[in-house]
mmCIF file of C-alpha atoms in Angstrom:
data_model
loop_
_atom_site.group_PDB
_atom_site.id
_atom_site.type_symbol
_atom_site.label_atom_id
_atom_site.label_comp_id
_atom_site.label_asym_id
_atom_site.label_seq_id
_atom_site.Cartn_x
_atom_site.Cartn_y
_atom_site.Cartn_z
ATOM 1 C CA MET A 20 0.000 0.000 0.000
ATOM 2 C CA SER A 21 1.362 3.437 -0.945
ATOM 3 C CA ALA A 22 1.776 5.695 2.090
ATOM 4 C CA LEU A 23 2.306 8.656 -0.231
ATOM 5 C CA LEU A 24 -0.935 7.994 -2.142
ATOM 6 C CA CYS A 25 -2.791 7.695 1.164
ATOM 7 C CA HIS A 26 -1.365 11.025 2.316
ATOM 8 C CA GLU A 27 -2.230 12.810 -0.946
ATOM 9 C CA LEU A 28 -5.837 11.604 -0.769
ATOM 10 C CA GLN A 29 -6.340 12.298 2.929
ATOM 11 C CA PHE A 30 -5.533 15.974 2.501
ATOM 12 C CA ALA A 31 -7.095 16.445 -0.931
ATOM 13 C CA PRO A 32 -9.958 18.897 -1.482
ATOM 14 C CA ARG A 33 -13.402 17.395 -2.121
ATOM 15 C CA GLU A 34 -13.110 18.403 -5.805
ATOM 16 C CA THR A 35 -10.463 15.704 -6.340
ATOM 17 C CA LEU A 36 -10.503 12.810 -8.803
ATOM 18 C CA TRP A 37 -8.674 9.657 -7.748
ATOM 19 C CA ILE A 38 -7.535 7.567 -10.726
ATOM 20 C CA ALA A 39 -7.412 4.102 -9.177
ATOM 21 C CA ASP A 40 -5.937 1.051 -10.853
ATOM 22 C CA GLU A 41 -4.926 -2.267 -9.288
ATOM 23 C CA ASN A 42 -2.119 -0.600 -7.324
ATOM 24 C CA SER A 43 -4.770 1.251 -5.288
ATOM 25 C CA LYS A 44 -6.821 -1.768 -4.218
ATOM 26 C CA ALA A 45 -5.024 -2.386 -0.937
ATOM 27 C CA LEU A 46 -5.917 1.098 0.255
ATOM 28 C CA LEU A 47 -9.636 0.519 -0.295
ATOM 29 C CA GLU A 48 -9.477 -2.895 1.334
ATOM 30 C CA GLU A 49 -8.085 -1.225 4.464
ATOM 31 C CA GLY A 50 -11.401 0.641 4.724
ATOM 32 C CA PHE A 51 -10.059 3.974 3.475
ATOM 33 C CA THR A 52 -12.758 6.555 2.696
ATOM 34 C CA PHE A 53 -12.452 9.471 0.277
ATOM 35 C CA GLY A 54 -14.785 12.403 -0.258
ATOM 36 C CA GLY A 55 -14.017 12.958 -3.942
ATOM 37 C CA ASP A 56 -14.668 10.926 -7.098
ATOM 38 C CA LEU A 57 -12.938 7.688 -8.065
ATOM 39 C CA LEU A 58 -12.424 6.497 -11.641
ATOM 40 C CA SER A 59 -11.051 3.016 -12.313
ATOM 41 C CA ASN A 60 -10.690 0.686 -15.262
ATOM 42 C CA ARG A 61 -10.928 -2.223 -12.813
ATOM 43 C CA TRP A 62 -14.383 -3.616 -12.049
ATOM 44 C CA ASP A 63 -13.453 -4.920 -8.582
ATOM 45 C CA ILE A 64 -11.983 -1.592 -7.509
ATOM 46 C CA ALA A 65 -14.926 0.477 -8.765
ATOM 47 C CA LYS A 66 -17.360 -1.835 -6.920
ATOM 48 C CA LEU A 67 -15.253 -1.838 -3.755
ATOM 49 C CA ALA A 68 -15.207 1.981 -3.788
ATOM 50 C CA GLU A 69 -18.963 2.483 -4.145
ATOM 51 C CA ASP A 70 -19.539 3.049 -0.428
ATOM 52 C CA LYS A 71 -16.114 4.541 0.276
ATOM 53 C CA CYS A 72 -16.020 7.497 -2.168
ATOM 54 C CA GLY A 73 -18.237 10.382 -3.191
ATOM 55 C CA ARG A 74 -18.831 8.800 -6.608
ATOM 56 C CA SER A 75 -17.305 5.704 -8.196
ATOM 57 C CA PHE A 76 -16.989 5.216 -11.966
ATOM 58 C CA PHE A 77 -15.939 2.155 -13.989
ATOM 59 C CA SER A 78 -14.753 2.717 -17.564
ATOM 60 C CA ASP A 79 -11.720 2.620 -19.824
ATOM 61 C CA PHE A 80 -10.822 6.056 -18.393
ATOM 62 C CA HIS A 81 -13.653 7.903 -20.134
ATOM 63 C CA PHE A 82 -13.276 11.214 -18.319
ATOM 64 C CA GLU A 83 -16.144 12.825 -20.196
ATOM 65 C CA GLU A 84 -18.629 10.673 -18.257
ATOM 66 C CA LEU A 85 -17.664 12.467 -15.040
ATOM 67 C CA GLU A 86 -19.215 15.747 -16.242
ATOM 68 C CA ARG A 87 -17.158 18.068 -14.047
ATOM 69 C CA LYS A 88 -13.752 19.672 -13.670
ATOM 70 C CA TYR A 89 -11.475 19.098 -10.705
ATOM 71 C CA ARG A 90 -9.039 20.986 -8.518
ATOM 72 C CA ARG A 91 -6.851 17.903 -8.248
ATOM 73 C CA ILE A 92 -6.341 14.593 -10.057
ATOM 74 C CA VAL A 93 -4.342 12.065 -8.021
ATOM 75 C CA TYR A 94 -2.941 9.002 -9.766
ATOM 76 C CA ALA A 95 -0.585 6.214 -8.660
ATOM 77 C CA VAL A 96 0.868 5.401 -12.065
ATOM 78 C CA SER A 97 -0.113 2.128 -13.734
ATOM 79 C CA LYS A 98 2.043 -0.630 -15.144
ATOM 80 C CA GLU A 99 0.800 0.008 -18.717
ATOM 81 C CA LYS A 100 2.630 2.964 -20.283
ATOM 82 C CA ALA A 101 -0.151 3.798 -22.743
ATOM 83 C CA VAL A 102 -2.615 4.157 -19.851
ATOM 84 C CA VAL A 103 -0.346 6.615 -18.039
ATOM 85 C CA HIS A 104 0.196 8.665 -21.196
ATOM 86 C CA HIS A 105 -3.555 8.695 -21.917
ATOM 87 C CA ILE A 106 -4.302 10.086 -18.455
ATOM 88 C CA ILE A 107 -1.518 12.674 -18.677
ATOM 89 C CA ASN A 108 -2.920 13.834 -22.023
ATOM 90 C CA LEU A 109 -6.505 14.161 -20.763
ATOM 91 C CA ALA A 110 -5.812 15.673 -17.349
ATOM 92 C CA PRO A 111 -5.532 19.360 -18.413
ATOM 93 C CA GLU A 112 -8.957 19.172 -20.076
ATOM 94 C CA PHE A 113 -10.604 18.149 -16.793
ATOM 95 C CA LEU A 114 -8.714 20.443 -14.422
ATOM 96 C CA GLY A 115 -9.751 23.999 -13.774
ATOM 97 C CA GLU A 116 -7.063 26.651 -14.183
ATOM 98 C CA GLY A 117 -4.657 26.298 -11.276
ATOM 99 C CA GLY A 118 -5.680 22.667 -10.808
ATOM 100 C CA GLU A 119 -3.045 19.991 -10.263
ATOM 101 C CA LEU A 120 -2.231 16.544 -11.610
ATOM 102 C CA VAL A 121 -0.398 14.582 -8.910
ATOM 103 C CA LEU A 122 1.472 11.493 -10.122
ATOM 104 C CA VAL A 123 2.684 9.063 -7.457
ATOM 105 C CA GLY A 124 4.995 6.069 -7.840
ATOM 106 C CA GLY A 125 8.081 4.184 -6.720
ATOM 107 C CA LYS A 126 11.306 4.206 -8.689
ATOM 108 C CA GLN A 127 10.433 0.956 -10.469
ATOM 109 C CA SER A 128 7.166 2.446 -11.778
ATOM 110 C CA GLY A 129 8.857 4.804 -14.260
ATOM 111 C CA ILE A 130 7.739 7.852 -12.264
ATOM 112 C CA LYS A 131 10.779 9.928 -13.253
ATOM 113 C CA THR A 132 10.018 9.490 -16.950
ATOM 114 C CA TYR A 133 6.329 10.169 -16.394
ATOM 115 C CA ALA A 134 7.177 13.359 -14.504
ATOM 116 C CA ALA A 135 9.023 14.566 -17.621
ATOM 117 C CA LYS A 136 6.066 13.587 -19.842
ATOM 118 C CA ALA A 137 3.642 15.445 -17.579
ATOM 119 C CA ALA A 138 5.845 18.558 -17.709
ATOM 120 C CA GLN A 139 5.758 18.334 -21.518
ATOM 121 C CA ARG A 140 1.952 18.130 -21.530
ATOM 122 C CA PHE A 141 1.423 20.900 -18.986
ATOM 123 C CA GLY A 142 4.002 23.190 -20.583
ATOM 124 C CA GLY A 143 6.078 23.591 -17.438
ATOM 125 C CA ALA A 144 9.261 22.386 -15.769
ATOM 126 C CA LYS A 145 9.659 18.834 -14.536
ATOM 127 C CA GLN A 146 8.504 18.496 -10.932
ATOM 128 C CA LEU A 147 9.602 15.560 -8.785
ATOM 129 C CA GLN A 148 9.698 15.272 -5.003
ATOM 130 C CA LYS A 149 11.079 12.280 -3.095
ATOM 131 C CA HIS A 150 9.179 10.956 -0.094
ATOM 132 C CA GLY A 151 11.058 7.988 1.352
ATOM 133 C CA THR A 152 11.073 5.317 -1.360
ATOM 134 C CA GLU A 153 8.320 7.049 -3.368
ATOM 135 C CA TYR A 154 8.089 10.086 -5.589
ATOM 136 C CA ALA A 155 5.408 12.666 -6.348
ATOM 137 C CA SER A 156 5.181 14.822 -9.471
ATOM 138 C CA ILE A 157 2.817 17.811 -9.079
ATOM 139 C CA ASN A 158 1.885 19.549 -12.328
ATOM 140 C CA THR A 159 -0.170 22.749 -12.358
ATOM 141 C CA HIS A 160 -2.602 23.608 -15.143
ATOM 142 C CA THR A 161 -1.836 27.189 -16.149
ATOM 143 C CA GLY A 162 -4.184 27.306 -19.109
ATOM 144 C CA ARG A 163 -1.514 27.309 -21.776
ATOM 145 C CA GLY A 164 -0.788 23.561 -22.039
ATOM 146 C CA GLY A 165 1.892 21.860 -24.079
ATOM 147 C CA GLU A 166 2.488 19.029 -26.512
ATOM 148 C CA THR A 167 0.613 15.773 -26.018
ATOM 149 C CA VAL A 168 2.584 12.574 -25.343
ATOM 150 C CA ASP A 169 2.372 9.401 -27.399
ATOM 151 C CA ASP A 170 -0.426 7.228 -25.993
ATOM 152 C CA GLN A 171 -0.553 4.879 -29.029
ATOM 153 C CA ASN A 172 -3.972 6.306 -29.932
ATOM 154 C CA TYR A 173 -5.255 4.805 -26.717
ATOM 155 C CA VAL A 174 -8.997 5.051 -27.303
ATOM 156 C CA GLN A 175 -9.080 3.279 -30.673
ATOM 157 C CA LEU A 176 -10.066 -0.360 -31.005
ATOM 158 C CA ARG A 177 -8.236 -1.728 -34.035
ATOM 159 C CA PRO A 178 -7.941 -5.024 -35.970
ATOM 160 C CA LEU A 179 -4.381 -6.315 -35.803
ATOM 161 C CA PRO A 180 -2.612 -8.619 -38.268
ATOM 162 C CA GLU A 181 -0.638 -10.027 -35.321
ATOM 163 C CA LEU A 182 -3.958 -11.288 -33.915
ATOM 164 C CA ASN A 183 -5.242 -12.618 -37.248
ATOM 165 C CA GLY A 184 -7.569 -9.647 -37.547
ATOM 166 C CA LEU A 185 -8.994 -9.660 -34.028
ATOM 167 C CA TYR A 186 -9.616 -6.267 -32.449
ATOM 168 C CA SER A 187 -7.581 -5.004 -29.514
ATOM 169 C CA LYS A 188 -6.297 -1.757 -27.999
ATOM 170 C CA PRO A 189 -3.648 -0.332 -25.687
ATOM 171 C CA GLY A 190 -4.395 -0.601 -21.985
ATOM 172 C CA LEU A 191 -4.935 -4.339 -22.216
ATOM 173 C CA PHE A 192 -2.144 -6.685 -21.114
ATOM 174 C CA GLY A 193 -0.447 -8.178 -24.205
ATOM 175 C CA TRP A 194 -2.822 -6.182 -26.384
ATOM 176 C CA ASN A 195 -0.882 -6.569 -29.659
ATOM 177 C CA LYS A 196 0.266 -10.183 -29.507
ATOM 178 C CA ILE A 197 -1.113 -13.661 -28.978
ATOM 179 C CA ASP A 198 -0.123 -14.743 -25.502
ATOM 180 C CA ARG A 199 2.040 -17.888 -25.608
ATOM 181 C CA GLY A 200 0.094 -19.503 -22.810
ATOM 182 C CA SER A 201 -3.244 -18.862 -24.474
ATOM 183 C CA ALA A 202 -1.896 -20.218 -27.772
ATOM 184 C CA LEU A 203 -0.801 -23.418 -26.006
ATOM 185 C CA LEU A 204 -4.204 -23.803 -24.377
ATOM 186 C CA ALA A 205 -5.950 -23.270 -27.718
ATOM 187 C CA GLN A 206 -3.869 -26.104 -29.201
ATOM 188 C CA GLN A 207 -5.163 -28.498 -26.511
ATOM 189 C CA ILE A 208 -8.871 -27.602 -26.690
ATOM 190 C CA SER A 209 -10.181 -29.901 -29.458
ATOM 191 C CA PRO A 210 -10.295 -33.215 -27.484
ATOM 192 C CA TYR A 211 -12.194 -31.467 -24.687
ATOM 193 C CA ALA A 212 -14.598 -29.359 -26.739
ATOM 194 C CA PRO A 213 -18.186 -30.030 -25.594
ATOM 195 C CA GLY A 214 -21.099 -30.755 -27.894
ATOM 196 C CA ASP A 215 -22.953 -28.104 -29.866
ATOM 197 C CA GLY A 216 -25.124 -25.888 -27.711
ATOM 198 C CA ALA A 217 -22.859 -26.220 -24.674
ATOM 199 C CA HIS A 218 -22.169 -23.237 -22.440
ATOM 200 C CA VAL A 219 -18.549 -22.084 -22.258
ATOM 201 C CA VAL A 220 -17.255 -19.655 -19.630
ATOM 202 C CA ASP A 221 -13.991 -17.756 -20.166
ATOM 203 C CA LEU A 222 -12.614 -16.207 -16.975
ATOM 204 C CA GLY A 223 -10.167 -13.389 -17.689
ATOM 205 C CA CYS A 224 -11.080 -13.275 -21.370
ATOM 206 C CA GLY A 225 -8.791 -10.438 -22.491
ATOM 207 C CA TYR A 226 -9.700 -9.526 -26.060
ATOM 208 C CA GLY A 227 -11.450 -12.898 -26.469
ATOM 209 C CA TYR A 228 -8.768 -14.982 -28.151
ATOM 210 C CA LEU A 229 -9.672 -18.294 -26.504
ATOM 211 C CA CYS A 230 -13.385 -17.912 -27.233
ATOM 212 C CA THR A 231 -12.725 -17.153 -30.882
ATOM 213 C CA GLN A 232 -10.476 -20.208 -31.180
ATOM 214 C CA LEU A 233 -13.053 -22.470 -29.599
ATOM 215 C CA ALA A 234 -15.883 -21.021 -31.704
ATOM 216 C CA ALA A 235 -14.176 -22.445 -34.805
ATOM 217 C CA ARG A 236 -14.650 -25.949 -33.356
ATOM 218 C CA GLY A 237 -18.411 -25.969 -32.805
ATOM 219 C CA SER A 238 -21.559 -24.036 -31.968
ATOM 220 C CA PHE A 239 -21.458 -22.881 -28.362
ATOM 221 C CA SER A 240 -22.841 -20.124 -26.188
ATOM 222 C CA PHE A 241 -20.212 -18.065 -24.377
ATOM 223 C CA THR A 242 -19.960 -16.016 -21.228
ATOM 224 C CA ALA A 243 -16.711 -14.057 -21.245
ATOM 225 C CA THR A 244 -15.653 -12.086 -18.186
ATOM 226 C CA ASP A 245 -12.830 -9.749 -17.304
ATOM 227 C CA ASN A 246 -11.984 -7.203 -14.636
ATOM 228 C CA ASN A 247 -10.441 -4.749 -17.115
ATOM 229 C CA ALA A 248 -12.564 -2.249 -19.041
ATOM 230 C CA ALA A 249 -10.299 -2.257 -22.123
ATOM 231 C CA ALA A 250 -10.539 -6.055 -22.309
ATOM 232 C CA LEU A 251 -14.328 -5.952 -22.174
ATOM 233 C CA LEU A 252 -14.483 -3.420 -25.004
ATOM 234 C CA ALA A 253 -12.147 -5.467 -27.216
ATOM 235 C CA CYS A 254 -13.792 -8.813 -26.471
ATOM 236 C CA GLY A 255 -17.249 -7.363 -27.082
ATOM 237 C CA LYS A 256 -16.104 -6.012 -30.433
ATOM 238 C CA ASN A 257 -14.696 -9.401 -31.473
ATOM 239 C CA PHE A 258 -17.875 -11.199 -30.406
ATOM 240 C CA GLY A 259 -19.868 -8.797 -32.567
ATOM 241 C CA GLU A 260 -17.582 -8.996 -35.587
ATOM 242 C CA LEU A 261 -17.566 -12.817 -35.528
ATOM 243 C CA ALA A 262 -21.263 -13.123 -34.576
ATOM 244 C CA LEU A 263 -20.456 -15.276 -31.549
ATOM 245 C CA ASP A 264 -23.424 -16.345 -29.443
ATOM 246 C CA GLY A 265 -22.667 -14.983 -26.019
ATOM 247 C CA VAL A 266 -22.230 -12.128 -23.584
ATOM 248 C CA VAL A 267 -19.230 -10.178 -22.305
ATOM 249 C CA VAL A 268 -19.612 -9.020 -18.715
ATOM 250 C CA PRO A 269 -17.472 -7.302 -16.072
ATOM 251 C CA SER A 270 -16.637 -9.616 -13.208
ATOM 252 C CA ASN A 271 -14.011 -10.271 -10.549
ATOM 253 C CA ALA A 272 -12.890 -13.808 -11.503
ATOM 254 C CA GLY A 273 -16.490 -14.792 -12.234
ATOM 255 C CA ALA A 274 -17.751 -14.092 -8.713
ATOM 256 C CA GLU A 275 -20.875 -12.358 -10.039
ATOM 257 C CA LEU A 276 -21.968 -15.305 -12.219
ATOM 258 C CA GLY A 277 -24.485 -17.955 -11.176
ATOM 259 C CA ALA A 278 -23.295 -21.382 -9.996
ATOM 260 C CA ARG A 279 -23.178 -24.598 -12.071
ATOM 261 C CA ILE A 280 -23.558 -22.944 -15.460
ATOM 262 C CA ALA A 281 -20.476 -24.084 -17.415
ATOM 263 C CA ASP A 282 -20.016 -27.223 -19.477
ATOM 264 C CA LEU A 283 -16.487 -26.048 -20.218
ATOM 265 C CA LEU A 284 -14.511 -23.354 -18.442
ATOM 266 C CA ILE A 285 -11.333 -21.914 -19.974
ATOM 267 C CA CYS A 286 -8.912 -19.692 -18.136
ATOM 268 C CA ASN A 287 -5.511 -18.061 -18.466
ATOM 269 C CA PRO A 288 -5.453 -16.361 -15.054
ATOM 270 C CA PRO A 289 -3.294 -13.316 -14.354
ATOM 271 C CA PHE A 290 -0.563 -13.673 -11.775
ATOM 272 C CA HIS A 291 0.412 -9.994 -11.550
ATOM 273 C CA GLN A 292 -1.542 -7.341 -9.705
ATOM 274 C CA GLY A 293 -0.003 -4.054 -10.735
ATOM 275 C CA PHE A 294 3.728 -4.259 -10.102
ATOM 276 C CA GLN A 295 3.382 -7.216 -7.725
ATOM 277 C CA VAL A 296 3.179 -10.980 -8.261
ATOM 278 C CA GLU A 297 0.039 -12.156 -6.462
ATOM 279 C CA GLY A 298 -0.234 -15.883 -5.811
ATOM 280 C CA ASP A 299 -3.772 -15.694 -4.447
ATOM 281 C CA LEU A 300 -5.105 -14.615 -7.851
ATOM 282 C CA THR A 301 -4.771 -18.214 -9.058
ATOM 283 C CA ASP A 302 -6.637 -19.473 -5.984
ATOM 284 C CA ARG A 303 -9.451 -17.005 -6.636
ATOM 285 C CA PHE A 304 -9.894 -18.233 -10.209
ATOM 286 C CA LEU A 305 -9.753 -21.882 -9.131
ATOM 287 C CA GLN A 306 -12.336 -21.363 -6.394
ATOM 288 C CA GLN A 307 -14.777 -19.626 -8.733
ATOM 289 C CA SER A 308 -14.205 -22.201 -11.478
ATOM 290 C CA ALA A 309 -15.181 -25.026 -9.117
ATOM 291 C CA ARG A 310 -18.361 -23.113 -8.267
ATOM 292 C CA LEU A 311 -19.239 -22.324 -11.885
ATOM 293 C CA LEU A 312 -18.745 -25.786 -13.419
ATOM 294 C CA LYS A 313 -21.572 -28.250 -13.842
ATOM 295 C CA PRO A 314 -20.852 -31.639 -12.191
ATOM 296 C CA SER A 315 -20.207 -33.085 -15.653
ATOM 297 C CA GLY A 316 -18.082 -30.154 -16.824
ATOM 298 C CA ILE A 317 -14.340 -29.645 -17.060
ATOM 299 C CA ALA A 318 -12.005 -26.684 -16.732
ATOM 300 C CA LEU A 319 -8.884 -26.038 -18.775
ATOM 301 C CA PHE A 320 -6.273 -23.741 -17.184
ATOM 302 C CA VAL A 321 -2.961 -22.507 -18.537
ATOM 303 C CA VAL A 322 -0.401 -21.009 -16.137
ATOM 304 C CA ASN A 323 3.279 -20.176 -15.975
ATOM 305 C CA GLU A 324 5.191 -23.256 -14.921
ATOM 306 C CA PHE A 325 6.235 -21.686 -11.608
ATOM 307 C CA ILE A 326 2.572 -21.474 -10.492
ATOM 308 C CA PRO A 327 1.885 -24.635 -8.407
ATOM 309 C CA LEU A 328 -1.541 -25.170 -9.903
ATOM 310 C CA ALA A 329 -1.439 -28.957 -9.484
ATOM 311 C CA LYS A 330 -1.136 -28.447 -5.729
ATOM 312 C CA LYS A 331 -3.562 -25.521 -5.513
ATOM 313 C CA GLY A 332 -6.158 -27.208 -7.711
ATOM 314 C CA ARG A 333 -6.580 -30.235 -5.439
ATOM 315 C CA SER A 334 -8.246 -27.996 -2.863
ATOM 316 C CA TYR A 335 -11.107 -27.368 -5.287
ATOM 317 C CA PHE A 336 -11.186 -30.273 -7.795
ATOM 318 C CA SER A 337 -11.232 -34.051 -7.566
ATOM 319 C CA GLU A 338 -8.770 -34.452 -10.438
ATOM 320 C CA VAL A 339 -6.005 -32.169 -11.718
ATOM 321 C CA GLN A 340 -4.256 -33.522 -14.815
ATOM 322 C CA LEU A 341 -1.285 -31.960 -16.606
ATOM 323 C CA ILE A 342 -1.964 -32.253 -20.343
ATOM 324 C CA ALA A 343 0.755 -30.016 -21.828
ATOM 325 C CA HIS A 344 4.038 -28.429 -20.702
ATOM 326 C CA GLU A 345 5.853 -26.277 -23.259
ATOM 327 C CA GLN A 346 7.861 -23.022 -23.392
ATOM 328 C CA GLY A 347 7.438 -22.319 -19.696
ATOM 329 C CA PHE A 348 3.672 -22.895 -19.587
ATOM 330 C CA CYS A 349 1.502 -25.733 -18.276
ATOM 331 C CA VAL A 350 -2.032 -26.658 -19.336
ATOM 332 C CA TYR A 351 -4.175 -28.525 -16.824
ATOM 333 C CA LYS A 352 -7.504 -30.313 -17.080
ATOM 334 C CA LEU A 353 -9.554 -30.010 -13.883
ATOM 335 C CA THR A 354 -12.564 -32.172 -13.032
ATOM 336 C CA PRO A 355 -15.181 -31.302 -10.354
#
């Protein structure tokens, strides 16, 4: 938990916007309350903040939905560079004159580079203050503004040749490549594909790669979930373009879905939360998968080889079978 972020929010005026990504979750879990607005691209964080902030918004950082200007925007910088650049670019438009963008981060977050980018956008000198092991960059909106920074055209969904024409966008982990783990899982799916009409659940769907691969093998209905707003936009676009039968919904590892609905569950769970490796993320996905599967269903998981899924999975499933191990990834079949 960032002590500097906590301090900046505690003493912020009510007309403050807190940009909260996964690095901010620990603060909310501690019961922290905040009188201003919170905007997050993470479904779990936006839901967690609903009774702890003045207003809580979930979107792919669509500032225009907030319908107000702020005296302060406080942001612990994200892991994804395009996200940080997008927020730096938009901040002056949603600050009143004299308002401040406060960037917070540790050395490993790239805060020194982002402080320089913010100075470029705000048309001022680079501002960086050290507070223990953390840094703050406070940038004042003077009304003149400066040159925008490269955010890779953040807002645009685009079809990519690298994804065989699937749509994706910056802000999504591995947005412009096929993840090696997902590709390995897709290669193993055929023997386990259910019959036509079966219900498939994809937990942590990203831009929908696994669903689109499975859709080529039969006629299924899909429920695809993700915690990330950019992922939901991209997956929804791909479902529409390919006329897949299914829905794309925000969810924290499937916790909001009904029980015993899946004939097949597919999952490439994240193991990073912000800048940290979080082992309990795998447990959360396993626990929800066991709840979501029909008694006759199966789950297919792919994880980095250092994740002890065989051991973890036995707490939730009667059988955990390794079916592939290549290039640092393992695919497991799990039976209720």
